[in-house]
Structures are given as C-alpha cells and as structure tokens.
Short mmCIF file of C-alpha atoms in Angstrom, two decimals:
data_model
loop_
_atom_site.label_atom_id
_atom_site.label_comp_id
_atom_site.label_asym_id
_atom_site.label_seq_id
_atom_site.Cartn_x
_atom_site.Cartn_y
_atom_site.Cartn_z
CA MET A 8 5.10 -24.71 4.57
CA GLU A 9 6.37 -21.78 2.69
CA ARG A 10 4.78 -18.29 3.43
CA SER A 11 5.34 -15.02 1.12
CA ILE A 12 5.77 -11.60 2.54
CA SER A 13 3.17 -9.28 1.30
CA LYS A 14 4.00 -5.63 0.55
CA ILE A 15 2.23 -2.84 1.78
CA LEU A 16 1.22 -0.66 -0.78
CA ASP A 17 -1.38 1.76 1.17
CA ILE A 18 -3.00 2.48 4.35
CA SER A 19 -5.88 4.22 4.74
CA TRP A 20 -7.84 4.71 8.15
CA ARG A 21 -11.03 6.16 9.64
CA PHE A 22 -11.91 7.15 13.25
CA GLY A 23 -15.41 6.89 14.72
CA VAL A 24 -17.53 7.25 17.96
CA THR A 25 -20.37 4.86 18.30
CA ALA A 26 -23.27 7.21 18.52
CA ALA A 27 -26.21 4.46 19.11
CA SER A 28 -26.12 0.69 20.08
CA SER A 29 -28.55 -1.85 21.17
CA ASP A 30 -25.78 -2.35 23.94
CA SER A 31 -25.45 0.60 26.35
CA ASP A 32 -22.25 -0.31 27.07
CA ASN A 33 -20.76 0.45 23.53
CA VAL A 34 -22.25 3.95 23.00
CA ALA A 35 -19.65 6.75 22.93
CA LYS A 36 -16.87 4.45 22.66
CA SER A 37 -14.11 5.29 20.00
CA PHE A 38 -12.86 2.77 17.22
CA LEU A 39 -10.58 3.12 14.37
CA GLN A 40 -11.18 1.05 11.40
CA LEU A 41 -8.16 0.09 9.20
CA LYS A 42 -7.93 -0.61 5.68
CA LEU A 43 -4.35 -2.42 3.93
CA CYS A 44 -4.07 -2.46 0.69
CA LEU A 45 -1.34 -5.39 0.17
CA ASP A 46 0.56 -7.04 -2.94
CA ASN A 47 1.31 -10.60 -2.57
CA ASP A 48 3.24 -11.56 -5.69
CA GLY A 49 1.21 -9.64 -8.09
CA LYS A 50 -1.96 -10.06 -6.43
CA ILE A 51 -3.56 -7.29 -4.79
CA LYS A 52 -5.64 -7.70 -1.52
CA ASN A 53 -7.36 -5.26 0.71
CA VAL A 54 -7.56 -6.28 4.44
CA PHE A 55 -10.04 -4.46 6.72
CA THR A 56 -10.12 -4.26 10.52
CA GLU A 57 -11.51 -2.81 13.30
CA MET A 58 -10.38 -1.68 16.80
CA THR A 59 -10.57 0.13 19.94
CA ILE A 60 -8.39 2.90 20.61
CA GLY A 61 -6.32 0.93 23.17
CA GLN A 62 -5.98 -1.86 20.77
CA PHE A 63 -4.40 0.71 17.91
CA TYR A 64 -2.04 2.14 20.62
CA LYS A 65 -0.79 -1.52 21.19
CA PHE A 66 -0.78 -2.09 17.59
CA LEU A 67 1.56 1.10 17.03
CA HIS A 68 3.73 0.18 19.88
CA ASP A 69 4.36 -3.53 18.46
CA LEU A 70 5.23 -1.45 14.85
CA GLN A 71 7.49 0.68 16.29
CA LYS A 72 9.12 -2.14 18.38
CA ALA A 73 9.32 -4.02 14.93
CA LYS A 74 11.30 -0.78 13.16
CA CYS A 75 13.39 -0.94 16.28
CA ASN A 76 14.51 -4.27 15.77
CA LEU A 77 14.80 -4.18 12.12
CA ASP A 78 17.08 -1.10 12.62
CA LEU A 79 19.40 -3.04 14.74
CA LEU A 80 19.82 -5.73 11.98
CA LEU A 81 20.53 -3.25 9.31
#
C-alpha cells in the first residue's frame, strides 16, 4: 500500500477551559483545539483535533524529537 505525504500549509489553534459540564470532573479542565490545513497532491484538507494540555506537551515533544532525527539525516 502506497501512502502519500501531506504538506502542512497552515496550523491554527485555540486554548480553552471548560466552564460547565454535566460531568463535574471536566469542569475547569484546560484543552487545546488544533486545526491543520494539509495539501495532499493538490487537494486541500482541514484536520481538526482536540487534546488536553498533557497530550499537547507530549505531541510537542514528539515533534521536537522528529525534528532532531530529521536534522541528523541532513
């Protein structure tokens, strides 16, 4: 199976805090909404995701690790 690699055109994000919820464990929890605008062989696609702050820091760490690995190859 052949996979194509998408090019990231734009990234936008929003930070928020849950003010009210039917689940009291979720009140006052921080979250981050991320929108990626991708170009996949000329076809533009928006990808949306929401993550906790902990998940965001893990994602950021993984991106930094990937960048270091790519830097070693170049």
